[in-house]
CSV table of C-alpha atoms in Angstrom, one decimal:
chain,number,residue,atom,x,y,z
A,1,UNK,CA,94.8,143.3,65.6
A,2,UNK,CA,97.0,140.4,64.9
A,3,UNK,CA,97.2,139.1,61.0
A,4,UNK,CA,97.7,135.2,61.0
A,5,UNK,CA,98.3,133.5,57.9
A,6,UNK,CA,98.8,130.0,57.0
A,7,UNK,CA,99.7,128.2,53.8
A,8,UNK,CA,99.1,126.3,51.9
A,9,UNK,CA,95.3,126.3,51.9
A,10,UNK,CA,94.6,123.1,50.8
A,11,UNK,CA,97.0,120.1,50.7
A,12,UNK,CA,96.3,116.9,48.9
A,13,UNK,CA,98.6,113.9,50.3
A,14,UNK,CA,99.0,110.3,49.4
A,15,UNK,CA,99.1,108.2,52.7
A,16,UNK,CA,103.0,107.9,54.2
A,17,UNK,CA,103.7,111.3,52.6
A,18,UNK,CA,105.7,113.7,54.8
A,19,UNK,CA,104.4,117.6,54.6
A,20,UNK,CA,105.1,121.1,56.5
A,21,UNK,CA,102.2,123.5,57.2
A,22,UNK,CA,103.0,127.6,57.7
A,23,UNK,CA,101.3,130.0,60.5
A,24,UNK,CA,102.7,133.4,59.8
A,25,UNK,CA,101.8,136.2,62.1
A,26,UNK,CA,102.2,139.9,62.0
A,27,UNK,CA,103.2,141.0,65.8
A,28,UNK,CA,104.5,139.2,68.9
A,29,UNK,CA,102.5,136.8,70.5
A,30,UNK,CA,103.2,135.2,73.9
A,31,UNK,CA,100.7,131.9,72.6
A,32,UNK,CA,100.3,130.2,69.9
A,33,UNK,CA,98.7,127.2,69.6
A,34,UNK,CA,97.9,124.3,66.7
A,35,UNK,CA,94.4,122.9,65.9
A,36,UNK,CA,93.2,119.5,64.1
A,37,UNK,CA,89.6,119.9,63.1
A,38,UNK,CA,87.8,116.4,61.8
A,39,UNK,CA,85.2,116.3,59.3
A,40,UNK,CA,82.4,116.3,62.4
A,41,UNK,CA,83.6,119.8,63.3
A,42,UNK,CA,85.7,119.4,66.8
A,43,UNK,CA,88.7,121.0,67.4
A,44,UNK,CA,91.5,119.4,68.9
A,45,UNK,CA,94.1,121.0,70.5
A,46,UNK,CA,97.8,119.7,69.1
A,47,UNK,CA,100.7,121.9,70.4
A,48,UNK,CA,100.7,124.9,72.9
A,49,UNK,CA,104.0,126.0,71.2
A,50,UNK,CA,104.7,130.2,71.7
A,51,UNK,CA,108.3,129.1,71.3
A,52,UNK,CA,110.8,126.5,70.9
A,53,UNK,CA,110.3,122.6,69.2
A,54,UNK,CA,107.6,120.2,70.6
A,55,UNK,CA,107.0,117.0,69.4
A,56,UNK,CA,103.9,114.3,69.9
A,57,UNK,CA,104.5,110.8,67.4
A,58,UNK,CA,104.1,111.6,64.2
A,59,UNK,CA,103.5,115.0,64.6
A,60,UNK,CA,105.6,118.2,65.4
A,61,UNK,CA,105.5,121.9,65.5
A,62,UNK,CA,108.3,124.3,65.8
A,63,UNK,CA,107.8,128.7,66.4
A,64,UNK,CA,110.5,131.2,66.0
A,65,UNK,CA,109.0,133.6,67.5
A,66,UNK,CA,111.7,136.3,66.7
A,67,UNK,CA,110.6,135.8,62.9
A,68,UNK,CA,107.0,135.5,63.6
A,69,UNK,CA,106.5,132.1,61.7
A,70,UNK,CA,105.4,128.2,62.9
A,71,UNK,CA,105.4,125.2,61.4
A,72,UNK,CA,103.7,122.5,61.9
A,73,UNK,CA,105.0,119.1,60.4
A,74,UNK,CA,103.0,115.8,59.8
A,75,UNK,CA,105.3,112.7,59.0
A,76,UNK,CA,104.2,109.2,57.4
A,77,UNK,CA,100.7,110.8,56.8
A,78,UNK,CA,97.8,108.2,57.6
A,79,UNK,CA,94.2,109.1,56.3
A,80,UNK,CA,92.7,109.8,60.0
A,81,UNK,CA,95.4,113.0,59.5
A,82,UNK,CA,92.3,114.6,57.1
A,83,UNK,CA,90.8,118.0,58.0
A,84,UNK,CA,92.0,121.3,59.1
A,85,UNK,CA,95.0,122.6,61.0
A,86,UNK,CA,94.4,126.2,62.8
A,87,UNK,CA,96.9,128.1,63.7
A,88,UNK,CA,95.7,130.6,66.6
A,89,UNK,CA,97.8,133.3,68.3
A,90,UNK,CA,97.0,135.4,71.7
A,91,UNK,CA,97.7,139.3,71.4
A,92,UNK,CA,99.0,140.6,74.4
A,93,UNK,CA,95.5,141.1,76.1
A,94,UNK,CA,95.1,137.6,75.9
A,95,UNK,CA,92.9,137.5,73.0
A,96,UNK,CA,93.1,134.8,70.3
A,97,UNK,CA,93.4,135.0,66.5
A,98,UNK,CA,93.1,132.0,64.2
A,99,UNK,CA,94.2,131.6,60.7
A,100,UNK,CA,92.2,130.8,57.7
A,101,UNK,CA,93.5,127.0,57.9
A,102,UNK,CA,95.3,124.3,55.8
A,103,UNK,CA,92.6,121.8,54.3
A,104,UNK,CA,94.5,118.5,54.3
A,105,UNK,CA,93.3,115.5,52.5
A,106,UNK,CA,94.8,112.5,53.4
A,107,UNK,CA,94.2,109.8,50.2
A,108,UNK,CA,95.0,105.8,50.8
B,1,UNK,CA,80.9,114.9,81.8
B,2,UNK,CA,84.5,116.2,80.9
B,3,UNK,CA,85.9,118.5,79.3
B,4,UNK,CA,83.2,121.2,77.6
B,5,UNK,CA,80.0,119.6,76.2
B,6,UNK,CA,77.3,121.9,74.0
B,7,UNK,CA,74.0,121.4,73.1
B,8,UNK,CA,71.7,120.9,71.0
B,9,UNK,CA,74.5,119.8,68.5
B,10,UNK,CA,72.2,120.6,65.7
B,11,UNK,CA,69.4,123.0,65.4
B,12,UNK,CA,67.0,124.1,63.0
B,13,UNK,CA,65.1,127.2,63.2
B,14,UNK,CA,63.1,129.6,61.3
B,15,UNK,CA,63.6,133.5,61.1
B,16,UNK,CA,60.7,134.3,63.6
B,17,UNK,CA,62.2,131.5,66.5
B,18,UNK,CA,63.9,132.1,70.0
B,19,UNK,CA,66.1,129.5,71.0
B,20,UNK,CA,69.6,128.9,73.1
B,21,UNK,CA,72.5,127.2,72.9
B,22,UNK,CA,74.3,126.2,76.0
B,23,UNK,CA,78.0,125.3,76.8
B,24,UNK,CA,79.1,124.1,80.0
B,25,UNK,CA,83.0,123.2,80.8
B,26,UNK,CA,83.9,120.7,83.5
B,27,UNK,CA,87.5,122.1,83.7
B,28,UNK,CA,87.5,124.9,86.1
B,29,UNK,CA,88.5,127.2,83.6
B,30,UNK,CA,88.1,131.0,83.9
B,31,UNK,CA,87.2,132.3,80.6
B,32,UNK,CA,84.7,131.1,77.8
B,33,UNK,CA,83.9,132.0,74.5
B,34,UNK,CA,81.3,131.6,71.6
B,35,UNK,CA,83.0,131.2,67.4
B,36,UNK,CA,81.5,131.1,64.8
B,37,UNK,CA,82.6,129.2,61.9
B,38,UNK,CA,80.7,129.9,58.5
B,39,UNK,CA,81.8,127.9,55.3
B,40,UNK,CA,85.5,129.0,54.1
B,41,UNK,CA,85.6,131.3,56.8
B,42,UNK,CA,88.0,131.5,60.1
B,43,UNK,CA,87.2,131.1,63.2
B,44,UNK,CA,85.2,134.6,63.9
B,45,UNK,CA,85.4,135.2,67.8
B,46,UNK,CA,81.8,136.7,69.0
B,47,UNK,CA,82.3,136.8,72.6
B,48,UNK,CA,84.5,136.1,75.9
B,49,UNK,CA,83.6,136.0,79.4
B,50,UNK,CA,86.8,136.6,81.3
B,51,UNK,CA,87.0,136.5,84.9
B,52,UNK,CA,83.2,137.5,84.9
B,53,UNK,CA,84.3,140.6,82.3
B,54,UNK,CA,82.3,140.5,78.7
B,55,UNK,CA,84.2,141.3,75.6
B,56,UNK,CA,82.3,141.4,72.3
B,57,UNK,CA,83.2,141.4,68.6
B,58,UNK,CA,81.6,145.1,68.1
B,59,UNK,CA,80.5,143.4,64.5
B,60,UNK,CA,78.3,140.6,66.2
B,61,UNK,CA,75.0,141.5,65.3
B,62,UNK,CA,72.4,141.9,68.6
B,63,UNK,CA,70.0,138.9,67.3
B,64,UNK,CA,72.9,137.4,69.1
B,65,UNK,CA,72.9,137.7,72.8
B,66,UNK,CA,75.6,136.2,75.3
B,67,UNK,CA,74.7,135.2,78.8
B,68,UNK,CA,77.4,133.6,81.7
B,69,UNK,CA,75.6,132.8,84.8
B,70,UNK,CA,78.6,131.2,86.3
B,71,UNK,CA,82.7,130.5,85.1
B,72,UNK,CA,81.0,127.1,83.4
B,73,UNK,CA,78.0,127.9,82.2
B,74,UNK,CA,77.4,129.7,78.5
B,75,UNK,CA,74.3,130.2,76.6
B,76,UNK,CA,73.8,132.1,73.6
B,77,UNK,CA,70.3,133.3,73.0
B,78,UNK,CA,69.1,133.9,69.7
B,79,UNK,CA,66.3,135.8,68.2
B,80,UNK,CA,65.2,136.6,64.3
B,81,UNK,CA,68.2,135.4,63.4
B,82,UNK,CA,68.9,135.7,59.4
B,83,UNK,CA,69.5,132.7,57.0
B,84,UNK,CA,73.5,134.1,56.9
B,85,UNK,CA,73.6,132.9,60.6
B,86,UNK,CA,73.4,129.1,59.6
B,87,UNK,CA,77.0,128.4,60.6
B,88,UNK,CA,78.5,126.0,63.0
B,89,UNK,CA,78.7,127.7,66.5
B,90,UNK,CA,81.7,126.8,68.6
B,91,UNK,CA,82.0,127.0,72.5
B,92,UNK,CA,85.8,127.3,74.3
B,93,UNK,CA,87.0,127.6,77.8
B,94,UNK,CA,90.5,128.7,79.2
B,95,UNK,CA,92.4,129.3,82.1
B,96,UNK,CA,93.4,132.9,81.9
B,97,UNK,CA,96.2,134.7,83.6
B,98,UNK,CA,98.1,131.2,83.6
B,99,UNK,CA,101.7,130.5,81.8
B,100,UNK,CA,100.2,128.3,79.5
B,101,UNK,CA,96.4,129.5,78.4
B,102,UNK,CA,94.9,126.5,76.5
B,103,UNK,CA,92.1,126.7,74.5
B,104,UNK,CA,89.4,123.9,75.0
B,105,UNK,CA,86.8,123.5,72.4
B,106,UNK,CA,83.2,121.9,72.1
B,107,UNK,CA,82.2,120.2,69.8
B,108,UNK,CA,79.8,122.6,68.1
B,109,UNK,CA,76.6,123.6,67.5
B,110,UNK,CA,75.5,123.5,63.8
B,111,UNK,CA,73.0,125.7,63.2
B,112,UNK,CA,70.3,126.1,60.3
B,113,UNK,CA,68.2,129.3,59.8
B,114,UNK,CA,65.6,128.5,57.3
């Protein structure tokens, strides 16, 4: 199957701070998508991004799918930014593979 | 009710218990799935039901048994489960076979085998 790796695995900020997470994957993928899960557990669904730049306020992702990579970038970082950002890509039966994560901490 | 919505959102439960957790999506989606998360751990898919079509992690252990009455109902039953289960148990839905497949996520079941 798909190998999806992100880095770094943890990431300690100080509120305002500007930071860039990695999703590596292995094979081609026609979907990827980006995850925010809070401390209560619920994921949230960021970007559907298999290609190309999206961007939602202070948040934006970019794929080049070509060299297999994504990044996800968090600008002026505010506190409620804390927890962990899956990457998860689709195979091409449609099935989805998620990434370790990126632990962020967020500190005032 | 939006979106997908499990219960119980906690459970406790000793080796020797039956119980179920249940998922329904108010979405219309086609395809729904049972995670597991376990500390420091991915996301671990278990199972999808895709356009009525069961595909299982071969790894899942059968103390853990899927059942999809209908595209927005999910339950997973569970029997003599083993204290390594405690985990939280996450429920998705999708629209398959569309330009844009979008994962939808519950907000978990935590789950504590004693």
């Amino acid at each position: 199957g798909i190998q999806v790796e992100q880095s770094p695995p943890d990431l300690i900020l100080q509120e305002g701070a500007n930071s860039t997470l990695r999703c590596n994957f292995s094979d081609s993928v026609n979907n990827l998508q980006w995850f925010h899960q809070n401390p209560w557990g619920q994921l949230i669904n960021l970007f559907y991004i298999p290609s190309g730049t999206k961007q939602n306020g202070r948040l934006s992702a970019t794929t080049v799918a070509t060299e297999r990579y994504s990044l996800l970038y968090i600008s002026s970082s505010q506190t409620t930014d804390s927890g962990v950002y899956f990457c998860a890509v689709a195979d091409s039966w449609g099935k989805f593979q998620f990434g370790a994560g990126t632990q962020v901490v967020v500190t005032p | 009710e939006t979106g997908v919505t499990q219960t119980p959102r906690h459970l406790v439960m000793g080796m020797t218990n039956k119980k179920s957790l249940k998922c329904e999506q108010h979405l219309g989606h086609n395809a729904m799935y049972w995670y597991k998360q376990s500390a420091k751990k991915p996301l671990e898919l278990m199972f999808v039901y895709s356009l009525e079509e069961r595909v299982e992690n071969n790894s899942v252990p059968s103390r853990f048994s899927p059942e999809c009455p209908n595209s927005s109902h999910l339950f997973l039953h569970l029997h003599t489960l083993q204290p390594e289960d405690s985990a939280l148990y996450l429920c998705a839905s999708s629209q398959e076979g569309t330009g844009a497949n979008v994962l939808t996520f519950g907000a978990g079941s935590r789950l504590t085998v004693l």
